[in-house]
Structure formats: structure tokens, C-alpha cells
PDB file of C-alpha atoms in Angstrom:
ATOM      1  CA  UNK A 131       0.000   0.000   0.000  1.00  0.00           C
ATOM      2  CA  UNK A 132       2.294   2.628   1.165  1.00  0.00           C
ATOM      3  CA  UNK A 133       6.627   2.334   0.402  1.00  0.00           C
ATOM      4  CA  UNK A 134       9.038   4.866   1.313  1.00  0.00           C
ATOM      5  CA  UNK A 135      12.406   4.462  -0.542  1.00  0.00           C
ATOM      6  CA  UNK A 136      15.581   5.758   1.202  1.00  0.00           C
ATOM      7  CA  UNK A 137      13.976   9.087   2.429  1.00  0.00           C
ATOM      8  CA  UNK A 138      16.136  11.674   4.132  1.00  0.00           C
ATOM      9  CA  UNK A 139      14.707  14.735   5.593  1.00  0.00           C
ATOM     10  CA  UNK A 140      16.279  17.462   6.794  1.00  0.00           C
ATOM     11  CA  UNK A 141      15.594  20.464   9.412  1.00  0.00           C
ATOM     12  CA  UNK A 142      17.960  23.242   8.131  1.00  0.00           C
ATOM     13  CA  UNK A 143      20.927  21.796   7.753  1.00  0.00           C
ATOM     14  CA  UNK A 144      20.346  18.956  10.291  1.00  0.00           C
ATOM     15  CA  UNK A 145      19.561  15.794   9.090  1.00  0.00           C
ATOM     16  CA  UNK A 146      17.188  13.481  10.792  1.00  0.00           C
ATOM     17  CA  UNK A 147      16.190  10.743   8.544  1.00  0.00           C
ATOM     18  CA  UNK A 148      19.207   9.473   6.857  1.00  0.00           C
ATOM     19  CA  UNK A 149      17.199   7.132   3.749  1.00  0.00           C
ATOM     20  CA  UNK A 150      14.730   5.464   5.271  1.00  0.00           C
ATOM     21  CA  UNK A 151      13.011   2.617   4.111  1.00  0.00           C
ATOM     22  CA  UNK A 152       9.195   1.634   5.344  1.00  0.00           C
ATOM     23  CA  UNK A 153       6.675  -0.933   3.423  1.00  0.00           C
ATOM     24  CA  UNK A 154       2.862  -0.716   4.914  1.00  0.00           C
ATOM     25  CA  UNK A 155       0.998  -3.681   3.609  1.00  0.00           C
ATOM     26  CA  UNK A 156      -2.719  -2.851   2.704  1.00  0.00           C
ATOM     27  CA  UNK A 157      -4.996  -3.971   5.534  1.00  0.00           C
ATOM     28  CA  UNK A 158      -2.316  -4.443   8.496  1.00  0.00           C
ATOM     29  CA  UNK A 159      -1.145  -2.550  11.733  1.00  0.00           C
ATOM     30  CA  UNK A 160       2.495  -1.470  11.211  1.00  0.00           C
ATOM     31  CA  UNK A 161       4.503   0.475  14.002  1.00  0.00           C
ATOM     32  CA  UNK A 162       7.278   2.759  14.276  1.00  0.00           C
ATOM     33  CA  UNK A 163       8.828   2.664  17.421  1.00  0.00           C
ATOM     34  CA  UNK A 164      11.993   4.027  19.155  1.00  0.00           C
ATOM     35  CA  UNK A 165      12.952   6.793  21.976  1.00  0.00           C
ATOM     36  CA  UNK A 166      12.149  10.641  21.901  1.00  0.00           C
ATOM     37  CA  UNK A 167      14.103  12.306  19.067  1.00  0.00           C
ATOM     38  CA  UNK A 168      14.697   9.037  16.705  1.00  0.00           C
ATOM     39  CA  UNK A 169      12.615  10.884  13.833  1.00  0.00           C
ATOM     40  CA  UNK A 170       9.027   8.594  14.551  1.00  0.00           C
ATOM     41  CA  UNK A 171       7.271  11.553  14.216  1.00  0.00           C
ATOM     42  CA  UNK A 172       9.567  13.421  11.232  1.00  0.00           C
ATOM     43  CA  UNK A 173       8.372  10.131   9.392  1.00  0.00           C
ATOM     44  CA  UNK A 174       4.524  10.581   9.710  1.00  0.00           C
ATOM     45  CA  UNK A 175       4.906  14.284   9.163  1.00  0.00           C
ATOM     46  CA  UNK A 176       6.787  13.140   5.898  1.00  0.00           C
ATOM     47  CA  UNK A 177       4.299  10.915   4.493  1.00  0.00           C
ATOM     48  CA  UNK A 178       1.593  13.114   5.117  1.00  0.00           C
ATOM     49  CA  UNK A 179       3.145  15.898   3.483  1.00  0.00           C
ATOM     50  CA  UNK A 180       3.740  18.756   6.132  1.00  0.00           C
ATOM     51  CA  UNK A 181       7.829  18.108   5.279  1.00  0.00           C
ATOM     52  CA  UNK A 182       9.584  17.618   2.144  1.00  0.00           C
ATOM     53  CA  UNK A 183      12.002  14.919   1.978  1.00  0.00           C
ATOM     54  CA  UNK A 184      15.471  16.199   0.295  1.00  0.00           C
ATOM     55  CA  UNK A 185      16.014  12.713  -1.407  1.00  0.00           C
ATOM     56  CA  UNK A 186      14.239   9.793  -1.885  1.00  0.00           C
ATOM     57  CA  UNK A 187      10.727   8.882  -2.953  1.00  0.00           C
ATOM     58  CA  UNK A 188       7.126   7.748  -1.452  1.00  0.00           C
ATOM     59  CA  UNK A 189       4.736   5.593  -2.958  1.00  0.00           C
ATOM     60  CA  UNK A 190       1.161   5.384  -2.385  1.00  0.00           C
ATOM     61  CA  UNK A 191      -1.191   2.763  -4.102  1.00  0.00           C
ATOM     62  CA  UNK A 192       1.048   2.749  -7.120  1.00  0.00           C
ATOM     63  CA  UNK A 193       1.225   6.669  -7.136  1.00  0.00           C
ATOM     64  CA  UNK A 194       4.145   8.792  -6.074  1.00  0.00           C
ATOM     65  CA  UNK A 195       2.919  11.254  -2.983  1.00  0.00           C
ATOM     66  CA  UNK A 196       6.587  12.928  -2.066  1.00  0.00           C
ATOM     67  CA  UNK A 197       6.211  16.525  -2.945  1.00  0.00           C
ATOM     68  CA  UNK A 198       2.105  16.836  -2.854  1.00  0.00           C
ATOM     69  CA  UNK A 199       0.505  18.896  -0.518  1.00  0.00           C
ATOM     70  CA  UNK A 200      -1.259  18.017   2.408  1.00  0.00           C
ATOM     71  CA  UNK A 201      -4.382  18.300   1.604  1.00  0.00           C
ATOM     72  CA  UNK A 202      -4.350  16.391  -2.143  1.00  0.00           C
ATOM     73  CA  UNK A 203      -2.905  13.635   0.085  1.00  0.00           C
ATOM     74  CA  UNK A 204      -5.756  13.602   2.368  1.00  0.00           C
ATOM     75  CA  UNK A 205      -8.226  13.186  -0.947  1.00  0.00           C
ATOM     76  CA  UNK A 206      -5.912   9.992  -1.618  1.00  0.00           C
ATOM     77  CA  UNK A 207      -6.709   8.172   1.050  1.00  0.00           C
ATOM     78  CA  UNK A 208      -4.062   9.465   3.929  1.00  0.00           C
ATOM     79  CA  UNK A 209      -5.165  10.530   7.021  1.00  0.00           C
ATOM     80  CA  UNK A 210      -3.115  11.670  10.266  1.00  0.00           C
ATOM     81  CA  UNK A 211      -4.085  11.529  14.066  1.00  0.00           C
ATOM     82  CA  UNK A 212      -1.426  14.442  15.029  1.00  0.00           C
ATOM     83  CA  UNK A 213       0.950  13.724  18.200  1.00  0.00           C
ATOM     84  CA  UNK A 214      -1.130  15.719  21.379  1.00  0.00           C
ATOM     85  CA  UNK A 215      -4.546  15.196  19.863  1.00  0.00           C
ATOM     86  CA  UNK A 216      -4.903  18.990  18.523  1.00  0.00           C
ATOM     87  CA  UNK A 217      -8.195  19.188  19.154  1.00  0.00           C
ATOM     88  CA  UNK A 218      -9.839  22.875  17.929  1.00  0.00           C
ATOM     89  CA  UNK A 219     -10.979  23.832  21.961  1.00  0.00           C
ATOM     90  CA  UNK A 220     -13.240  26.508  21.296  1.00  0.00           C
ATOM     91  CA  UNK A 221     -15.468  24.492  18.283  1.00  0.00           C
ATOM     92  CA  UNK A 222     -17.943  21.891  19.266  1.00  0.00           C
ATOM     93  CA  UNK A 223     -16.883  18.269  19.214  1.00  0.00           C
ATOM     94  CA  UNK A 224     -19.483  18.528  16.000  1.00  0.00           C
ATOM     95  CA  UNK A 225     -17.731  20.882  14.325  1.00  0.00           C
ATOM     96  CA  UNK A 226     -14.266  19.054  14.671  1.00  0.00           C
ATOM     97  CA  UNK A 227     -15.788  15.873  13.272  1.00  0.00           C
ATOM     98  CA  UNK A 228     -17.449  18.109  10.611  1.00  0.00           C
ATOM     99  CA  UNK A 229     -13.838  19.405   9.844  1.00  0.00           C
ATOM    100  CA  UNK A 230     -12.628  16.328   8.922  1.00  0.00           C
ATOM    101  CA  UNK A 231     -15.028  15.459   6.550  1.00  0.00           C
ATOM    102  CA  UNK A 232     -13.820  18.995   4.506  1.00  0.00           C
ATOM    103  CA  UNK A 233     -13.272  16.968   1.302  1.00  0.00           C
ATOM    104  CA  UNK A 234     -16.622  15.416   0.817  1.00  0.00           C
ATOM    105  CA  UNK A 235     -19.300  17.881  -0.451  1.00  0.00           C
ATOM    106  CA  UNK A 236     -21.989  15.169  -0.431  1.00  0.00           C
ATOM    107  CA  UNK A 237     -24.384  15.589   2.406  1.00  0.00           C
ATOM    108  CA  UNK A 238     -25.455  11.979   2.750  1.00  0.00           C
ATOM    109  CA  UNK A 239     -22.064  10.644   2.666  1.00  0.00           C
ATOM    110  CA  UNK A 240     -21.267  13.057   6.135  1.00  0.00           C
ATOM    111  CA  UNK A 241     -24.279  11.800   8.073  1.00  0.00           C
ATOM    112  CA  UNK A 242     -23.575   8.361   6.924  1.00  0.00           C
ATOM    113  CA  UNK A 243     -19.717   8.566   8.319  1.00  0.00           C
ATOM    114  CA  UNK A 244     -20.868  10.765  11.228  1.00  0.00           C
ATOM    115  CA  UNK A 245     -23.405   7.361  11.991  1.00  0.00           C
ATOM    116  CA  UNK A 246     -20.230   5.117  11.503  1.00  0.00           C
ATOM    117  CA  UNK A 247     -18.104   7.233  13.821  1.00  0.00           C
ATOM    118  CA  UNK A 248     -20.550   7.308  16.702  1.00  0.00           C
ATOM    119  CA  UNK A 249     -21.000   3.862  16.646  1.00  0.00           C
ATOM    120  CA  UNK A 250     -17.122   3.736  17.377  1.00  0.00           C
ATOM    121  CA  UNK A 251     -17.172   6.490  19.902  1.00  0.00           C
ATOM    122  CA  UNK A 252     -20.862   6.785  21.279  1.00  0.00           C
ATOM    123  CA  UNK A 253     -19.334   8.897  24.345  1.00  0.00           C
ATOM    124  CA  UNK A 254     -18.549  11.578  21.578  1.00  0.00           C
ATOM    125  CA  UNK A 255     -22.631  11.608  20.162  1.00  0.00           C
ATOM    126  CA  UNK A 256     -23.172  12.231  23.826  1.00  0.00           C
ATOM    127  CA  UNK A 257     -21.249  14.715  24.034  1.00  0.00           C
ATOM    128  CA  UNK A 258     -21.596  16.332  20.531  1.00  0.00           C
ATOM    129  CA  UNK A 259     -22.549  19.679  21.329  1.00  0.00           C
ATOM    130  CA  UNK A 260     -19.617  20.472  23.973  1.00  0.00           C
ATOM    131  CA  UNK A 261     -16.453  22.054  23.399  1.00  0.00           C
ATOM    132  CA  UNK A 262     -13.884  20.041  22.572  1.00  0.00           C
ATOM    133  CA  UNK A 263     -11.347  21.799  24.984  1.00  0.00           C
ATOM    134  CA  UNK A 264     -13.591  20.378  27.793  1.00  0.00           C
ATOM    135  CA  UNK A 265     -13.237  17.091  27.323  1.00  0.00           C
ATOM    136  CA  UNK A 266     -11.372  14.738  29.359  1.00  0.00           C
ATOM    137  CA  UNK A 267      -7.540  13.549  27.873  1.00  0.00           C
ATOM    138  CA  UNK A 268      -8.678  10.505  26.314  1.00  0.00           C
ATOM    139  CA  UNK A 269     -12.007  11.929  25.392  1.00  0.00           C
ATOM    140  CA  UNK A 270     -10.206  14.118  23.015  1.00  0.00           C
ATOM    141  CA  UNK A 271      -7.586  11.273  22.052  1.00  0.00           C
ATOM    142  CA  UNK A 272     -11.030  10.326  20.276  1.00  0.00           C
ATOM    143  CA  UNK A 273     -11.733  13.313  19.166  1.00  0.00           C
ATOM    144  CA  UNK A 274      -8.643  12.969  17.191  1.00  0.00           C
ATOM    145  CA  UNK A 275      -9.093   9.985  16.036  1.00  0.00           C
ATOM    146  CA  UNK A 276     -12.632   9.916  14.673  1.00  0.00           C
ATOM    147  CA  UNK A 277     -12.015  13.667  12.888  1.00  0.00           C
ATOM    148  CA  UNK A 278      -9.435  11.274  10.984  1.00  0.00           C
ATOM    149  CA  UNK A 279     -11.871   8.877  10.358  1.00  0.00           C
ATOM    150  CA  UNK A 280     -14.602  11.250   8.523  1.00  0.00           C
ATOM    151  CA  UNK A 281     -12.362  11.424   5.905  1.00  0.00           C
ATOM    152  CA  UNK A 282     -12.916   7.972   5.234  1.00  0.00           C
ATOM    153  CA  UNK A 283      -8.923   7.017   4.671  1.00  0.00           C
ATOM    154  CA  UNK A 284      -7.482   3.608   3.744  1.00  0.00           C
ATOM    155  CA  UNK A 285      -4.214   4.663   5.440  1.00  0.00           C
ATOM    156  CA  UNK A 286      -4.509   6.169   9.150  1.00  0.00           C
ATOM    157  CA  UNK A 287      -1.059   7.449  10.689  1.00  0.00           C
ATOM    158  CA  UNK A 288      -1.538   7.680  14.575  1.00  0.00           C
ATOM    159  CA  UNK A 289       0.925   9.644  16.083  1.00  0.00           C
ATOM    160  CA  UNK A 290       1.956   8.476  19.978  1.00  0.00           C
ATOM    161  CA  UNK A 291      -1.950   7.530  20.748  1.00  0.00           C
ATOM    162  CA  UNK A 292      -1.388   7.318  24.369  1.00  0.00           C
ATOM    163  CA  UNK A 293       1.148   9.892  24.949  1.00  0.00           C
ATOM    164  CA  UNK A 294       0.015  11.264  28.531  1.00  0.00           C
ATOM    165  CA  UNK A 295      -2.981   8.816  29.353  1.00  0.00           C
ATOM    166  CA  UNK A 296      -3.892   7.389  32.033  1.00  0.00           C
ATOM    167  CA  UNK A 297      -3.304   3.188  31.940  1.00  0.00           C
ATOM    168  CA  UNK A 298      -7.237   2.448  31.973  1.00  0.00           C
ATOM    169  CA  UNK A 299      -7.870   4.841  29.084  1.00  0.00           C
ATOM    170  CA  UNK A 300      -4.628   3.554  26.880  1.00  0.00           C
ATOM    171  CA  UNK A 301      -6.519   0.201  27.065  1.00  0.00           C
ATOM    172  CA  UNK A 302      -9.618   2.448  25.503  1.00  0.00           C
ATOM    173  CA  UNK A 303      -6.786   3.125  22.514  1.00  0.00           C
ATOM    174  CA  UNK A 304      -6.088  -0.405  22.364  1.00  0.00           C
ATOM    175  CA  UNK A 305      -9.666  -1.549  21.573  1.00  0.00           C
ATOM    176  CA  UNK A 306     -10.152   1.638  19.616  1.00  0.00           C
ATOM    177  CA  UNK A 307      -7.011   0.623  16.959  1.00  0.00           C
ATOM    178  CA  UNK A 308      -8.024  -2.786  16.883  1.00  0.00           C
ATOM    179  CA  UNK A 309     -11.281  -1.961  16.005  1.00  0.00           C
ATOM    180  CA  UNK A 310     -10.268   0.554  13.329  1.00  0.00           C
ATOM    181  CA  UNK A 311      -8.195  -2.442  11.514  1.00  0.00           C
ATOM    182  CA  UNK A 312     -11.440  -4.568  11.730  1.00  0.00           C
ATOM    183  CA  UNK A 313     -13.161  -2.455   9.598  1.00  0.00           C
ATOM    184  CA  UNK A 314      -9.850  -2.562   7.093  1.00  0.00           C
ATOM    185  CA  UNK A 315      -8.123   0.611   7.467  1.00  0.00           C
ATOM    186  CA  UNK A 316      -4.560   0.006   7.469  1.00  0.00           C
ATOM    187  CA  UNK A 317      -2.490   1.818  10.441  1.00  0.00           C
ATOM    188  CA  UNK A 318       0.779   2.940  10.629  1.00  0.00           C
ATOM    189  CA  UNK A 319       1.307   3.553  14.670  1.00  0.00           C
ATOM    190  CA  UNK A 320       3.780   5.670  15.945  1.00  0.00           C
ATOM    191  CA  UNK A 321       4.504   4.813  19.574  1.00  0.00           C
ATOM    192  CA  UNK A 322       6.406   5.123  23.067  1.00  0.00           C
ATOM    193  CA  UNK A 323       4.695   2.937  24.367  1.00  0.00           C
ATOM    194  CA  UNK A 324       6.914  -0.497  22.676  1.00  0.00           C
ATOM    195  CA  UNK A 325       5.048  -3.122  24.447  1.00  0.00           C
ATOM    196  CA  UNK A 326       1.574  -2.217  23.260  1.00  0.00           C
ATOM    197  CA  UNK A 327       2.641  -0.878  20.068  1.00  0.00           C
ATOM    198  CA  UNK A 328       4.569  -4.608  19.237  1.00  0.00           C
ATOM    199  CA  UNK A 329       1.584  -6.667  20.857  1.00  0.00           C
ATOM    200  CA  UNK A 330      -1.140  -4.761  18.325  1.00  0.00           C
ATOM    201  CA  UNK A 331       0.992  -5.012  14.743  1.00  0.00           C
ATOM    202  CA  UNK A 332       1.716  -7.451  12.816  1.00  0.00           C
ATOM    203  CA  UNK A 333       5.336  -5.822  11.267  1.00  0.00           C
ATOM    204  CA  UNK A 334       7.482  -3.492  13.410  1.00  0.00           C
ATOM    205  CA  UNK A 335      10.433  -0.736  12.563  1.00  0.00           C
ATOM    206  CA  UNK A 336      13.178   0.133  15.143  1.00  0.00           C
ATOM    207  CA  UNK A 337      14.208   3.507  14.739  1.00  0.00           C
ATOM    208  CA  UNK A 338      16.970   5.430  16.780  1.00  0.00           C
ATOM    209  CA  UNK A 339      18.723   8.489  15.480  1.00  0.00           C
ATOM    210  CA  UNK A 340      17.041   8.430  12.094  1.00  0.00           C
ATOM    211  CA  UNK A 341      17.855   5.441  11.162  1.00  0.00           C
ATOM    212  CA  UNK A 342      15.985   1.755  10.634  1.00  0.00           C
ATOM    213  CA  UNK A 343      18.018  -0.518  13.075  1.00  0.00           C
ATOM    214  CA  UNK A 344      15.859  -3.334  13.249  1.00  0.00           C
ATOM    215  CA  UNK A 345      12.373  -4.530  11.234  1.00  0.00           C
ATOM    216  CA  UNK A 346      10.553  -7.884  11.355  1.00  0.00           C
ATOM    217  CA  UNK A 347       7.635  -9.684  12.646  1.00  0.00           C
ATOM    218  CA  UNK A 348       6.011  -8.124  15.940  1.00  0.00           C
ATOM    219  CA  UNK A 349       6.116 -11.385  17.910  1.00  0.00           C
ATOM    220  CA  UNK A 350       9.792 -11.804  17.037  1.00  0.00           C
ATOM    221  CA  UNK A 351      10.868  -8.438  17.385  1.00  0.00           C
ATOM    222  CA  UNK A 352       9.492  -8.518  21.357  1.00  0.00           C
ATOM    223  CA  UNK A 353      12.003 -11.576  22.157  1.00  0.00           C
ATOM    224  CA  UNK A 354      15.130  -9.216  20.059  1.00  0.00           C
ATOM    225  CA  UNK A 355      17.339  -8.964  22.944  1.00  0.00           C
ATOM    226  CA  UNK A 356      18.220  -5.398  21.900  1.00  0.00           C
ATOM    227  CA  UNK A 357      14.206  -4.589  21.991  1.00  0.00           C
ATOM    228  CA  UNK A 358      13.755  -5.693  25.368  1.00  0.00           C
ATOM    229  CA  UNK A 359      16.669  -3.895  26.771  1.00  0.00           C
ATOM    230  CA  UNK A 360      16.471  -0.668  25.383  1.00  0.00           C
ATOM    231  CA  UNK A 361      12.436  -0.681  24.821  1.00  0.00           C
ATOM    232  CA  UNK A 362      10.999  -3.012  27.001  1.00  0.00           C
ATOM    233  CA  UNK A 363      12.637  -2.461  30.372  1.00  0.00           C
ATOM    234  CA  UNK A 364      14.624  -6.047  30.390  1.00  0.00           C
TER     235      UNK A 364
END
């Protein structure tokens, strides 16, 4: 579905990705992990657009995305779930659901995903009329999530999930991904959180200083001996 060949990105005259390779197969989680600063997030922000990669290429559904703006990459089929939720406080939770559905001008289509979304999160139709900024942390963690959603996307890039939550609601994210990759949308997960991230994909990049160090199998990658001592507290 989605292949990045030998990207490099650079901030100034920093560089942070030194060519990176990724492969997301179409209906599958995949996860990025590594510690603060490896470049899991310069890699989302990449394939969705907001940074230009100064070599290499991306590949999305046969069609090359590397230089196309955000938005036309949205219309493809991409969407994001930023790191931090960025939540608009002062709008309704309505009107940040209705936000992500910008791209569709069909009226039915909106109520239809709007339907689909509240079956996922029935806490937000609850709460559908309040501002966002008043909802609780993980609240707004779905917030996030289902403003990606009303895009409809075949690709959803969620960017640290459970950064800052509370252990009962991070199992809330845990049924929440699973459930997205029931319905077939393929996720590329960006996480902290190793243990999780490994036990909920099926194919799993190591990344540390901007580089891909290790890639394999989930399962196998949570007995790597170098995975469990710098990741997994061994």
C-alpha cells in the first residue's frame, strides 16, 4: 500500500532521517517505534506531506505522494491523528468531526460517516454539542481519532496515541485501533509505548537516530534482545 524508498529529511541543515526505508501492507497494523528524538514523528509528518524529503521517494497505491501537498494527500486516502490530539478547543466536538469530513461535499455521505463514527465512539454523540477543549484527555484522544476517520482514509497514521494517558484509558486506545483495523483501514502507529505498540501489529520498525536498526515480525521483534533492553525495560 504505502513504500518509502531511502527518504532523508532534513531540518535546516540537520539531518534526521538518513534514507529510510518503510513498506505498509494494505490492511495491516504497522509500528514505528523508538525513543524521543529518533525521527518517529519526522516520518509521519513526511508521508503526510507537512515536510519535504530532500532525497528519496514515497509511494502510495502505485502513485508517487513525495512533494504533494497536504491536503491532495488527504483526498488519496491518507489521514493523520497528530501527536497531542490537537483538538480545535473553542469548536464543538461537531464541528471538529465536521472538519474532517472537509473533502466530501456530499451531504449523505457526512451523516452516513458521522453514523459510523458514533458507533465507534458513542461517548462523543453524547457529548456532541460540547467544546472540545472540555473534554477529558482521552475523550479528546477520540476526538482525534474519529475527525481522521470522517475522511474515510485507507491509510490512518496515529501519532503516539497514548502519549500522557492514564493506563485504563490507553486500554480504551487499544480496543479503539483494533477496532479501526477490523473495519480494514490500514495503520501505521507511531509509539512510546513499545510493548503495546509490538503486541497490536503485525510488522514493526526500530528507529533510533534516524535510522531503521531493526524490522521484522512483531512477535519476534518482542524476544530481540536489543528490543527488550532498550524498549521493554529487560
Amino acid at each position: 500500500m504505502l513504500n518509502m524508498k531511502n527518504i532523508t529529511v532534513r531540518y535546516g541543515k540537520v539531518e534526521v532521517l538518513h534514507e529510510i526505508s518503510l513498506d505498509v501492507s494494505d490492511s495491516t497494523v504497522e509500528t514505528l517505534i523508538g525513543h524521543n528524538g529518533a525521527g518517529k514523528t519526522t516520518v509521519i509528518r513526511t508521508i503526510s506531506g507537512q515536510n519535504r524529503p530532500t532525497s528519496g521517494e514515497i509511494w502510495y497505491q502505485g502513485q508517487r505522494i513525495d512533494g504533494l501537498k497536504p491536503h491532495k494527500i488527504v483526498k488519496l486516502g491518507i489521514s493523520q491523528v497528530p501527536e497531542g490530539r490537537r483538538v480545535f478547543p473553542h469548536m464543538s466536538v461537531m464541528e471538529n468531526l465536521l472538519l474532517g469530513a472537509y473533502k466530501e461535499k456530499k451531504g449523505g455521505i457526512i451523516s452516513n460517516t458521522l453514523e459510523e463514527v458514533f458507533d465507534h465512539f458513542p461517548r462523543l454523540k453524547e457529548r456532541q454539542k460540547q467544546q472540545a477543549g472540555s473534554l477529558s484527555g482521552g475523550e479528546q484522544q477520540m476526538l482525534a481519532t474519529a475527525r481522521a476517520l470522517m475522511s474515510q482514509p485507507r491509510l490512518l497514521l496515529m501519532d503516539e496515541p497514548t502519549l500522557g494517558l492514564a493506563p485504563i484509558v490507553i486500554e480504551e486506545v487499544k480496543q479503539i485501533i483494533e477496532t479501526i483495523r477490523s473495519k480494514g483501514v490500514t495503520i501505521l502507529l507511531v509509539e512510546q509505548n513499545a510493548s503495546m505498540a509490538l503486541r497490536l501489529a503485525n510488522h514493526a520498525y526500530v528507529l533510533e537516530v534516524g535510522r531503521v536498526v531493526l524490522d521484522g515480525d512483531s512477535r519476534d521483534l518482542l524476544e530481540s534482545e536489543h528490543v527488550k533492553k532498550a524498549y521493554l525495560g529487560a
